[in-house]
Coordinates of C-alpha atoms in Angstrom, one line a residue:
M1 CA 0.1 0.0 0.0
G2 CA 2.9 2.3 0.6
K3 CA 3.2 5.2 3.1
T4 CA 0.1 6.4 4.6
V5 CA -1.0 9.6 6.7
R6 CA -3.6 9.6 9.3
L7 CA -6.3 12.2 8.8
T8 CA -9.9 12.6 9.5
M9 CA -12.2 12.3 6.4
A10 CA -12.9 16.1 6.4
Q11 CA -9.1 16.8 6.4
A12 CA -8.5 14.4 3.6
V13 CA -10.9 16.3 1.5
T14 CA -9.1 19.7 2.0
H15 CA -5.7 18.2 1.6
F16 CA -6.9 16.6 -1.8
L17 CA -8.7 19.8 -3.1
K18 CA -5.3 21.9 -2.5
K19 CA -3.3 19.6 -4.6
Q20 CA -5.7 19.6 -7.8
M21 CA -4.1 21.7 -10.6
T22 CA -4.8 22.8 -13.9
V23 CA -2.5 25.0 -16.6
I24 CA -3.7 28.4 -17.9
D25 CA -1.7 30.4 -20.2
G26 CA 1.3 28.1 -19.6
K27 CA 1.3 28.6 -15.9
T28 CA 0.3 25.9 -13.3
V29 CA -2.3 27.1 -11.0
P30 CA -4.8 25.4 -8.4
I31 CA -7.9 24.3 -10.2
F32 CA -10.1 25.3 -7.0
G33 CA -10.3 29.0 -6.8
G34 CA -11.6 28.7 -3.2
V35 CA -14.3 27.4 -1.0
W36 CA -17.4 29.0 0.0
A37 CA -18.8 27.9 3.4
I38 CA -21.5 28.7 6.0
F39 CA -20.9 26.7 9.1
G40 CA -23.5 24.8 11.0
H41 CA -23.6 22.0 13.5
G42 CA -23.2 19.6 10.5
N43 CA -20.1 20.9 9.0
V44 CA -18.3 23.2 11.5
A45 CA -16.5 20.8 13.5
G46 CA -15.5 18.6 10.7
I47 CA -15.0 20.2 7.3
G48 CA -14.7 23.8 9.2
E49 CA -11.8 22.6 11.2
A50 CA -10.1 21.2 8.2
L51 CA -10.4 24.1 6.1
Y52 CA -8.9 26.2 8.7
Q53 CA -5.7 24.0 8.7
V54 CA -5.3 24.7 5.2
R55 CA -6.5 28.3 4.9
G56 CA -3.0 29.7 3.7
E57 CA -3.4 27.1 0.5
L58 CA -7.0 26.8 0.1
T59 CA -8.7 30.1 0.8
T60 CA -12.4 30.1 2.5
Y61 CA -14.9 32.6 1.9
R62 CA -17.8 33.5 4.0
A63 CA -21.2 34.4 2.5
H64 CA -24.7 35.5 3.7
N65 CA -26.7 33.0 2.1
E66 CA -26.1 29.5 0.9
Q67 CA -27.7 30.0 -2.6
G68 CA -25.7 33.0 -3.0
M69 CA -22.5 31.7 -2.3
A70 CA -23.2 29.0 -4.6
H71 CA -24.2 31.4 -7.3
A72 CA -20.8 32.9 -6.9
A73 CA -19.3 29.8 -7.3
I74 CA -21.1 29.1 -10.6
A75 CA -20.2 32.6 -12.0
Y76 CA -16.7 32.0 -11.2
A77 CA -16.5 28.9 -13.2
K78 CA -18.6 30.3 -16.1
A79 CA -16.3 33.4 -16.4
S80 CA -13.3 31.2 -16.1
F81 CA -14.7 29.3 -19.2
R82 CA -14.8 26.0 -16.6
Q83 CA -11.2 25.9 -16.4
R84 CA -11.3 26.7 -12.7
F85 CA -14.1 26.3 -10.3
M86 CA -15.1 26.3 -6.5
A87 CA -16.4 24.3 -3.8
C88 CA -19.3 25.1 -1.2
T89 CA -20.0 23.5 2.0
T90 CA -22.8 24.0 4.4
S91 CA -24.4 22.4 7.2
I92 CA -27.3 19.7 6.9
G93 CA -31.0 20.7 6.6
P94 CA -31.9 24.2 5.2
G95 CA -28.3 25.2 4.6
A96 CA -28.1 22.4 2.2
L97 CA -31.4 22.8 0.5
N98 CA -30.7 26.4 0.0
M99 CA -28.0 25.6 -2.4
V100 CA -30.2 23.1 -4.5
T101 CA -31.8 26.0 -6.6
A102 CA -28.3 27.0 -7.4
A103 CA -27.3 23.3 -8.3
G104 CA -30.2 23.4 -10.9
V105 CA -28.5 26.5 -12.4
A106 CA -25.3 24.5 -12.5
H107 CA -26.8 21.5 -14.0
V108 CA -28.7 23.3 -16.9
N109 CA -25.9 25.3 -17.8
R110 CA -23.2 22.6 -17.4
I111 CA -20.9 24.4 -15.0
P112 CA -18.8 22.5 -12.7
V113 CA -19.1 23.2 -8.8
L114 CA -18.5 21.1 -5.9
F115 CA -21.3 20.8 -3.3
L116 CA -20.2 19.4 0.3
P117 CA -23.2 19.5 2.4
G118 CA -23.1 18.2 5.9
D119 CA -25.5 15.1 6.3
V120 CA -26.9 13.1 9.1
F121 CA -25.0 10.7 11.4
A122 CA -24.0 7.5 9.6
N123 CA -24.1 5.7 12.9
R124 CA -27.5 6.9 13.7
A125 CA -26.9 7.0 17.2
P126 CA -28.5 10.6 17.7
D127 CA -31.3 9.9 15.2
P128 CA -33.1 12.1 14.5
V129 CA -30.3 15.1 14.8
L130 CA -31.2 18.6 14.6
Q131 CA -32.5 19.6 11.2
Q132 CA -32.8 15.9 9.9
I133 CA -35.9 15.3 7.8
E134 CA -37.4 11.7 8.4
D135 CA -38.8 9.7 5.5
F136 CA -41.4 7.3 7.2
G137 CA -40.6 4.5 4.6
D138 CA -37.0 5.0 4.0
G139 CA -34.2 5.4 6.8
T140 CA -31.6 6.1 4.5
V141 CA -32.9 9.3 3.0
S142 CA -32.0 13.0 4.1
A143 CA -32.6 16.4 2.7
N144 CA -29.4 15.9 0.8
D145 CA -31.3 13.4 -1.6
A146 CA -32.7 16.6 -3.3
F147 CA -29.3 17.1 -4.8
R148 CA -29.6 14.0 -6.9
P149 CA -31.8 15.0 -9.9
V150 CA -29.7 18.2 -10.3
S151 CA -26.2 16.9 -9.8
R152 CA -24.1 15.2 -12.5
Y153 CA -22.7 12.9 -10.0
F154 CA -24.0 12.4 -6.4
D155 CA -22.4 10.3 -3.4
R156 CA -23.4 9.8 0.3
I157 CA -19.8 9.2 2.4
T158 CA -20.7 7.0 5.5
R159 CA -17.3 5.7 5.7
P160 CA -14.2 7.8 5.7
E161 CA -12.3 5.5 3.1
Q162 CA -15.1 6.1 0.5
I163 CA -13.8 10.0 0.0
I164 CA -10.9 8.1 -2.1
S165 CA -12.8 6.9 -4.9
A166 CA -15.6 9.6 -4.5
L167 CA -13.1 12.6 -4.8
K168 CA -11.5 11.0 -7.9
R169 CA -14.8 10.6 -9.8
A170 CA -16.2 14.1 -8.6
M171 CA -13.0 15.4 -10.5
Q172 CA -13.3 13.4 -13.6
V173 CA -17.0 15.1 -13.8
L174 CA -15.7 18.4 -12.9
T175 CA -13.1 18.5 -15.6
D176 CA -14.8 16.5 -18.3
P177 CA -16.3 18.4 -21.3
Y178 CA -19.3 16.3 -21.8
D179 CA -20.1 15.1 -18.1
C180 CA -19.3 18.7 -16.7
G181 CA -21.7 20.0 -14.0
P182 CA -22.3 20.0 -10.4
V183 CA -21.1 17.2 -8.2
T184 CA -22.4 16.8 -4.5
L185 CA -20.6 14.8 -2.1
S186 CA -22.8 14.4 0.9
L187 CA -20.4 14.4 4.1
C188 CA -22.3 12.4 7.0
Q189 CA -21.0 14.6 10.0
D190 CA -19.8 12.1 12.2
V191 CA -17.5 10.7 9.4
Q192 CA -16.2 14.0 8.7
A193 CA -14.5 13.5 12.2
E194 CA -13.4 9.7 11.7
A195 CA -9.8 9.2 11.0
F196 CA -8.3 6.8 8.4
D197 CA -4.7 5.8 7.3
Y198 CA -4.9 7.3 3.9
P199 CA -2.1 6.6 1.2
E200 CA 0.3 9.6 0.6
S201 CA 0.0 8.9 -2.9
F202 CA -3.9 10.2 -2.7
F203 CA -2.3 13.6 -2.0
E204 CA 0.1 13.9 -4.7
E205 CA -0.5 17.0 -7.0
R206 CA -2.4 16.5 -9.9
I207 CA -2.5 18.7 -13.2
W208 CA -6.0 18.4 -15.1
T209 CA -6.3 19.8 -18.6
T210 CA -8.9 19.8 -21.3
R211 CA -9.9 17.0 -23.2
R212 CA -10.8 17.7 -26.8
P213 CA -12.3 15.0 -28.9
R214 CA -11.9 15.0 -32.7
P215 CA -14.5 14.1 -35.1
D216 CA -15.2 10.7 -36.1
A217 CA -13.9 10.5 -39.8
D218 CA -17.4 9.4 -41.4
E219 CA -19.4 12.0 -39.3
L220 CA -16.9 14.6 -40.4
A221 CA -17.2 13.7 -44.2
S222 CA -20.9 14.0 -43.9
A223 CA -20.8 17.2 -42.1
I224 CA -18.3 18.6 -45.0
A225 CA -20.8 17.2 -47.8
L226 CA -23.7 18.7 -46.1
I227 CA -22.4 22.2 -45.9
K228 CA -21.0 22.0 -49.3
K229 CA -24.6 21.3 -50.9
S230 CA -26.0 24.3 -48.8
E231 CA -27.0 27.9 -50.4
K232 CA -27.8 29.6 -47.0
P233 CA -25.7 28.2 -44.2
V234 CA -25.9 30.0 -40.7
I235 CA -24.0 29.2 -37.6
I236 CA -25.4 29.2 -34.4
A237 CA -22.8 29.8 -31.7
G238 CA -23.4 28.4 -28.1
G239 CA -21.8 28.6 -24.8
G240 CA -19.7 25.4 -26.0
V241 CA -17.8 27.6 -28.1
L242 CA -16.4 29.8 -25.3
Y243 CA -15.8 26.8 -23.1
S244 CA -13.8 25.2 -25.9
Q245 CA -12.0 28.4 -26.1
A246 CA -12.9 28.2 -29.9
T247 CA -13.6 32.0 -30.6
K248 CA -10.6 32.5 -32.8
E249 CA -11.5 29.4 -34.7
L250 CA -15.2 30.3 -35.1
T251 CA -14.4 33.8 -36.5
E252 CA -11.8 32.4 -38.7
F253 CA -14.2 29.6 -40.0
A254 CA -16.9 32.4 -40.8
D255 CA -14.5 34.5 -42.9
A256 CA -13.0 31.4 -44.9
H257 CA -16.2 30.3 -45.8
G258 CA -18.7 33.3 -45.9
I259 CA -21.1 31.9 -43.4
P260 CA -22.9 34.5 -40.9
V261 CA -22.9 33.7 -37.3
V262 CA -25.8 34.3 -34.7
V263 CA -25.7 33.5 -31.1
T264 CA -27.4 32.2 -28.1
Q265 CA -27.5 33.8 -24.5
A266 CA -24.7 31.4 -23.7
G267 CA -22.8 32.1 -27.0
K268 CA -23.1 35.7 -26.8
S269 CA -19.1 37.3 -27.0
A270 CA -18.0 34.2 -29.1
I271 CA -17.7 36.5 -31.9
D272 CA -16.9 40.1 -31.9
E273 CA -20.2 41.9 -32.6
R274 CA -18.2 44.5 -34.9
H275 CA -17.5 41.6 -37.4
P276 CA -19.5 42.0 -40.6
L277 CA -20.7 38.3 -40.4
A278 CA -21.9 38.8 -36.8
L279 CA -25.6 39.2 -36.6
G280 CA -26.0 39.1 -32.8
S281 CA -28.7 37.3 -31.1
V282 CA -31.3 34.8 -32.2
G283 CA -34.6 33.5 -31.6
V284 CA -37.2 35.1 -29.1
T285 CA -34.8 37.7 -28.1
G286 CA -33.0 37.9 -31.4
T287 CA -32.0 40.8 -33.5
S288 CA -33.8 41.3 -36.6
A289 CA -30.8 40.7 -38.7
A290 CA -30.0 37.1 -37.1
N291 CA -33.8 35.9 -37.3
A292 CA -34.2 37.3 -41.1
L293 CA -31.2 34.9 -42.1
A294 CA -32.3 32.2 -39.7
E295 CA -35.8 32.2 -41.1
E296 CA -34.4 31.3 -44.5
T297 CA -31.4 29.3 -43.8
D298 CA -31.3 25.8 -45.3
L299 CA -28.5 24.7 -43.0
L300 CA -28.2 25.4 -39.4
I301 CA -24.7 24.7 -38.1
A302 CA -25.1 24.5 -34.3
V303 CA -22.0 24.7 -32.6
G304 CA -22.0 24.0 -28.9
T305 CA -25.4 24.9 -28.1
R306 CA -28.4 22.8 -26.7
C307 CA -30.8 24.7 -28.8
Q308 CA -33.2 25.6 -26.2
D309 CA -36.8 27.2 -27.1
F310 CA -35.5 30.8 -26.6
T311 CA -32.8 30.0 -29.3
T312 CA -35.0 28.4 -31.7
G313 CA -38.3 30.3 -31.4
S314 CA -39.8 27.1 -30.1
W315 CA -38.7 25.5 -33.2
A316 CA -41.0 28.0 -35.2
L317 CA -38.1 30.3 -36.2
F318 CA -36.8 28.3 -39.1
K319 CA -39.1 28.4 -42.1
N320 CA -37.4 26.6 -45.0
E321 CA -38.9 23.5 -45.7
K322 CA -35.5 22.3 -46.9
L323 CA -33.8 23.0 -43.5
S324 CA -31.2 20.6 -42.3
I325 CA -29.5 20.7 -39.0
L326 CA -25.6 20.0 -38.5
G327 CA -25.0 19.5 -34.6
L328 CA -21.4 20.3 -33.8
N329 CA -21.3 19.3 -30.0
I330 CA -19.1 17.6 -27.4
A331 CA -22.4 15.8 -26.2
A332 CA -24.1 13.5 -28.7
Y333 CA -27.2 14.4 -26.8
D334 CA -27.3 17.9 -27.9
A335 CA -25.6 16.9 -31.3
V336 CA -28.7 14.8 -32.5
K337 CA -31.7 17.0 -31.4
H338 CA -34.3 17.4 -34.1
D339 CA -32.9 15.0 -36.5
G340 CA -29.4 16.8 -36.5
L341 CA -26.6 14.9 -38.3
P342 CA -24.3 14.7 -35.5
L343 CA -20.6 15.9 -35.4
V344 CA -19.5 14.9 -31.7
A345 CA -16.2 16.5 -30.9
D346 CA -14.7 19.6 -29.1
A347 CA -15.8 22.8 -30.9
R348 CA -12.3 24.1 -31.5
E349 CA -11.4 20.7 -33.1
G350 CA -14.4 20.3 -35.0
L351 CA -14.4 23.9 -36.5
K352 CA -10.9 23.2 -37.7
A353 CA -11.3 19.8 -39.3
I354 CA -14.6 21.0 -41.2
S355 CA -12.6 24.2 -42.4
E356 CA -9.7 22.0 -43.6
G357 CA -12.5 19.7 -45.6
L358 CA -14.1 22.9 -46.9
S359 CA -10.8 24.4 -48.3
G360 CA -11.7 26.8 -51.2
W361 CA -15.3 26.6 -50.6
K362 CA -17.3 29.4 -49.9
A363 CA -21.2 30.1 -49.4
P364 CA -22.6 32.1 -52.2
A365 CA -21.8 35.9 -52.2
A366 CA -25.4 36.8 -51.8
L367 CA -25.5 35.3 -48.4
A368 CA -23.0 37.9 -47.0
A369 CA -24.4 40.8 -49.0
K370 CA -28.0 39.9 -47.4
A371 CA -26.3 39.8 -43.9
E372 CA -24.6 43.1 -44.5
K373 CA -28.1 44.6 -45.5
E374 CA -29.9 43.2 -42.6
K375 CA -27.2 44.2 -39.9
K376 CA -27.2 47.6 -41.2
I377 CA -31.1 47.8 -40.5
W378 CA -30.7 46.2 -37.0
M379 CA -28.0 48.6 -36.0
E380 CA -30.0 51.5 -36.9
A381 CA -32.9 50.0 -34.7
A382 CA -30.6 49.4 -32.0
A383 CA -29.2 52.8 -31.9
K384 CA -32.6 54.2 -31.8
A385 CA -33.5 51.9 -29.1
M386 CA -30.8 52.8 -27.0
A387 CA -30.7 56.6 -27.7
S388 CA -30.5 59.1 -24.5
T389 CA -34.0 60.5 -23.5
N390 CA -35.6 62.9 -21.1
A391 CA -38.4 60.6 -20.2
A392 CA -39.4 60.3 -16.7
L393 CA -39.6 56.8 -16.9
P394 CA -36.8 55.6 -19.5
S395 CA -37.0 52.1 -21.0
D396 CA -34.5 49.0 -20.0
A397 CA -33.1 49.5 -23.7
Q398 CA -32.3 53.3 -22.7
V399 CA -30.7 52.5 -19.7
I400 CA -28.5 49.9 -21.4
G401 CA -27.4 52.5 -23.9
A402 CA -26.2 55.0 -21.0
V403 CA -24.3 52.0 -19.4
T404 CA -22.6 51.1 -22.9
R405 CA -21.8 54.7 -23.2
T406 CA -20.2 55.2 -20.0
I407 CA -18.5 51.8 -18.8
G408 CA -18.9 49.4 -21.7
G409 CA -15.9 48.2 -23.8
E410 CA -13.7 45.2 -23.9
N411 CA -12.8 45.7 -20.2
A412 CA -16.3 45.3 -19.1
I413 CA -18.3 42.4 -18.3
A414 CA -22.1 42.9 -18.3
L415 CA -24.0 40.4 -16.0
C416 CA -27.5 39.4 -15.7
A417 CA -29.9 36.4 -15.1
A418 CA -33.8 37.2 -15.3
G419 CA -36.5 39.2 -16.3
G420 CA -36.9 41.5 -19.2
L421 CA -33.5 42.8 -19.0
P422 CA -31.7 39.4 -20.6
G423 CA -33.9 40.0 -23.7
E424 CA -32.7 43.7 -24.2
L425 CA -29.1 42.6 -23.4
H426 CA -29.2 39.7 -25.6
K427 CA -30.3 42.2 -28.5
L428 CA -28.5 45.1 -27.5
W429 CA -25.3 44.7 -25.6
P430 CA -22.3 45.1 -27.9
A431 CA -20.3 42.1 -26.8
T432 CA -16.6 42.6 -28.5
A433 CA -14.4 40.1 -26.3
P434 CA -15.1 36.7 -24.9
G435 CA -16.7 36.5 -21.9
S436 CA -17.6 40.2 -21.9
Y437 CA -21.2 39.3 -21.8
H438 CA -22.2 36.7 -18.7
M439 CA -25.8 35.6 -18.7
E440 CA -27.4 33.1 -16.5
Y441 CA -30.5 32.2 -18.9
G442 CA -30.4 28.5 -19.0
F443 CA -32.4 28.3 -15.7
S444 CA -33.0 31.9 -15.7
C445 CA -32.7 32.1 -11.8
M446 CA -33.9 35.2 -10.1
G447 CA -31.4 36.3 -7.8
Y448 CA -28.4 35.3 -9.4
E449 CA -27.4 38.6 -10.5
I450 CA -25.5 40.2 -7.7
A451 CA -23.7 36.9 -6.3
G452 CA -22.9 36.0 -9.9
G453 CA -21.2 39.3 -10.3
L454 CA -19.1 38.5 -7.2
G455 CA -18.2 35.6 -8.6
A456 CA -17.3 37.2 -12.1
K457 CA -15.2 39.7 -10.4
M458 CA -13.2 37.1 -8.4
A459 CA -12.3 35.3 -11.6
H460 CA -11.2 38.7 -13.4
P461 CA -10.7 41.3 -10.6
D462 CA -9.1 43.3 -13.3
K463 CA -12.5 43.8 -15.3
D464 CA -15.4 46.3 -14.5
V465 CA -18.3 44.0 -13.5
V466 CA -21.5 45.6 -14.5
V467 CA -24.4 43.9 -12.7
M468 CA -27.9 45.0 -14.3
V469 CA -30.8 43.9 -12.0
G470 CA -34.3 44.5 -11.6
D471 CA -36.2 45.4 -8.5
G472 CA -37.9 42.1 -8.4
S473 CA -34.6 39.9 -8.5
Y474 CA -32.8 42.4 -6.2
M475 CA -35.5 41.7 -3.6
M476 CA -35.1 38.0 -4.0
L477 CA -31.5 37.8 -3.3
N478 CA -29.2 40.9 -2.5
S479 CA -27.3 39.5 0.6
E480 CA -23.8 38.9 -1.3
L481 CA -23.7 43.0 -2.0
A482 CA -22.3 43.3 1.6
T483 CA -19.9 40.2 0.6
S484 CA -18.7 42.1 -2.1
V485 CA -17.9 45.1 0.1
M486 CA -16.3 42.9 2.6
L487 CA -14.1 41.3 0.1
G488 CA -13.1 44.7 -1.4
L489 CA -14.2 43.5 -4.7
K490 CA -15.9 46.2 -6.4
L491 CA -19.3 45.7 -8.4
N492 CA -21.2 48.2 -10.7
I493 CA -24.8 47.4 -10.0
V494 CA -27.5 49.1 -11.9
L495 CA -30.7 48.6 -10.4
L496 CA -33.8 49.1 -12.4
D497 CA -37.0 49.7 -10.5
N498 CA -40.2 49.2 -12.5
R499 CA -42.2 48.3 -9.1
G500 CA -42.7 44.7 -9.7
Y501 CA -42.2 41.7 -12.0
G502 CA -42.4 43.9 -15.2
C503 CA -41.5 40.9 -17.7
I504 CA -44.0 38.5 -16.5
N505 CA -46.6 41.3 -16.2
R506 CA -46.1 41.9 -20.1
L507 CA -46.3 38.3 -20.7
Q508 CA -49.2 37.9 -18.9
M509 CA -50.8 41.0 -21.1
G510 CA -49.4 39.3 -24.1
T511 CA -51.3 35.8 -23.5
G512 CA -54.4 37.7 -22.7
G513 CA -54.5 37.8 -19.1
A514 CA -55.4 40.5 -16.9
N515 CA -53.0 42.7 -14.9
F516 CA -52.8 40.4 -11.9
N517 CA -50.3 39.8 -9.0
N518 CA -47.1 40.9 -10.9
L519 CA -46.9 44.5 -10.8
L520 CA -47.2 46.0 -7.0
K521 CA -50.2 48.0 -7.9
D522 CA -51.9 44.9 -9.2
S523 CA -51.1 42.9 -6.1
Y524 CA -53.2 42.4 -3.1
H525 CA -52.3 45.2 -0.6
E526 CA -53.3 47.2 2.2
V527 CA -50.3 49.6 1.6
M528 CA -48.2 50.0 -1.4
P529 CA -44.6 49.1 -0.7
D530 CA -42.2 52.1 -1.0
I531 CA -38.9 50.6 -0.9
D532 CA -35.7 53.0 -0.8
F533 CA -33.1 50.9 -2.8
R534 CA -30.6 53.5 -2.3
A535 CA -30.6 53.4 1.7
H536 CA -30.8 49.8 1.5
A537 CA -27.8 49.3 -0.7
E538 CA -25.9 51.9 1.7
S539 CA -26.8 50.0 4.8
M540 CA -24.8 47.1 3.5
G541 CA -21.9 49.2 2.8
A542 CA -22.1 50.1 -0.8
I543 CA -22.1 53.7 -2.3
A544 CA -25.4 54.2 -3.7
V545 CA -27.2 56.9 -5.6
K546 CA -30.8 57.4 -6.9
V547 CA -30.8 59.0 -10.2
S548 CA -34.1 60.7 -11.9
S549 CA -32.8 60.4 -15.5
I550 CA -30.6 58.8 -18.3
A551 CA -28.2 62.0 -18.1
E552 CA -27.9 61.5 -14.5
L553 CA -27.3 58.1 -14.5
E554 CA -24.6 58.6 -17.2
Q555 CA -22.8 61.2 -14.8
A556 CA -23.2 58.8 -11.9
I557 CA -21.5 56.0 -13.4
I558 CA -18.6 58.5 -14.7
D559 CA -18.5 59.7 -11.1
S560 CA -18.3 56.1 -9.3
K561 CA -15.2 55.3 -11.3
K562 CA -13.2 56.9 -8.1
N563 CA -15.1 55.0 -5.8
D564 CA -13.5 52.3 -3.9
R565 CA -16.1 49.8 -3.2
T566 CA -19.4 48.4 -4.9
S567 CA -21.5 51.1 -6.2
V568 CA -25.1 51.0 -6.7
F569 CA -27.3 53.1 -9.3
V570 CA -30.8 52.9 -8.8
I571 CA -33.4 54.4 -11.6
D572 CA -37.1 54.0 -12.0
T573 CA -38.1 52.7 -15.4
D574 CA -41.3 51.8 -17.3
P575 CA -42.6 48.2 -16.8
L576 CA -44.2 48.2 -20.3
I577 CA -41.7 49.2 -23.3
T578 CA -39.4 46.7 -25.0
T579 CA -37.6 47.0 -28.1
E580 CA -39.9 46.7 -30.9
A581 CA -37.3 45.6 -33.5
G582 CA -36.3 41.6 -33.6
G583 CA -37.8 39.1 -31.5
H584 CA -39.9 36.3 -32.0
W585 CA -42.7 34.3 -31.0
W586 CA -42.3 31.8 -28.1
D587 CA -44.5 29.0 -27.0
V588 CA -46.4 29.7 -23.7
A589 CA -49.7 27.9 -23.7
V590 CA -53.0 29.9 -23.5
P591 CA -56.2 28.7 -22.2
E592 CA -58.2 27.0 -24.5
V593 CA -61.4 28.0 -22.8
S594 CA -62.0 31.5 -20.9
S595 CA -64.9 33.8 -20.1
R596 CA -62.4 36.6 -21.1
E597 CA -62.5 37.7 -24.7
E598 CA -59.1 38.8 -24.4
V599 CA -57.7 35.3 -23.8
N600 CA -60.0 33.9 -26.4
K601 CA -58.2 36.3 -29.0
A602 CA -54.8 35.3 -27.7
R603 CA -55.7 31.7 -27.9
A604 CA -56.5 31.9 -31.6
N605 CA -53.3 33.7 -32.1
Y606 CA -51.5 31.1 -30.3
V607 CA -53.1 28.2 -32.5
K608 CA -52.0 29.9 -35.5
A609 CA -48.6 30.4 -34.5
R610 CA -48.1 26.8 -33.7
E611 CA -48.7 25.8 -37.1
A612 CA -45.1 27.0 -38.0
Q613 CA -43.6 25.0 -35.4
R614 CA -41.2 22.0 -36.5
I615 CA -42.3 18.9 -34.4
G616 CA -39.9 16.2 -33.7

């Protein structure tokens, strides 16, 4: 067996984590950027003490909310293009369950994060322990079983030696481009404190590098033949392009073969949007230029995207009856969606291989000409939507315009997650550098924004992180604003107050529903809330200002550049105005029977719109 070292199971975890490395820009660095921890009786004596012992080599960060710290860890990994990630530890019960929502975010977006929740006593001596749920029909169940459907790998550690194989499996999942996602190792609290003679070899330094599978020869040949037959190909670039660090190859591919590029929410910033063939966002929140070409395309080259309904306009966007789909994806599961011809490979390797096989071939010149024409039309519409205004209640687009004029550029990262802002940002934010646009829209999780901004700033402390958040999402989870101040990590938070859930209110109206329970004024109340967001942000240590116009917002952002800590800009906005140009129908089921004529009309429109859907 060789030499051993006697450690508790929790100590073995921390000593293992600090020895896992990766290589970035030729430099070997720890693959774990740190551990987020909120301690309770289920982890403070075990993993808490173990983290203290390695605090000089593996930094522990304290948060105010378990979901918030998990969002920060997820954003850190996303901003690092999955090359580095973090771990999160909590006590059992509510602390652990608070992370389950964030686990869903990581799972949907295929982001690596290691969850280490405490669990019940394996020996069951004090059963039921404080915060333990009890399943009347299964004595092995704990609250942590809720992590199973939102984890790519789950394990419950009931003996100290089990952590050896569990941690090895965890690292394989966290670093694998296909399996990548959240890992949950549920640590029974008594076992955390139990000792075992671990082999010293378990704690040797290991370097993890990115696996880059190359295309199968037959699939590659079929893909090349399919492209050569096409007359109106369009590339949809997803998040896989960024995670593969294939942005250079994507641009070279588009240039070499004259194929326009449109982007998903996760794929935005995969190509510099100043490029003549870059037509911006596609689908429900797409630009008019991107959607115009997508409607006519006869070949959709889907690179690193899972083709969710916002991207495809609920599969009603593509109107060409001769449409074929080529799925270049690391996951066969995604590559074959909607009868796609699969090319299972790393995005970077796949693009290079296809381009070599297409040597000398270009799409018809008319395609690039149409792209240029449609892009010009869109840019004029976007400029109009983002133009400055004296309106008392500006639109989201006008606020975005103010932000881009004052703090945009290649050194800025725009971050958002839910509500109406993602749609406007997807269309309008001028992403020019990889990672300059950071959107959590796979799970569209309200509350991600501020905690996510913190994680992005930790990954890129030299960048200006601009968090754009609505009042509804801010109210759900704002506690890590105080953490950003505590850690000395400056965020720029633009808080748009439209007095309720404006996005869902618009959707409600669009499907014939009455204004009900979304805007504060339309909700049951005895007294209308009058929330002072400026004062609230100041109470958590931020520098905050309430502005009354777009001009004041721009000046406040300029003035804030001298601030030494997180700055919050509060502005009232109109809950009803959205950018009219671009966009596409989205399948939201409308009641088939209603006593309201507005709903019946919306149902008739819904039935008609569904006729354009590609089924299967």
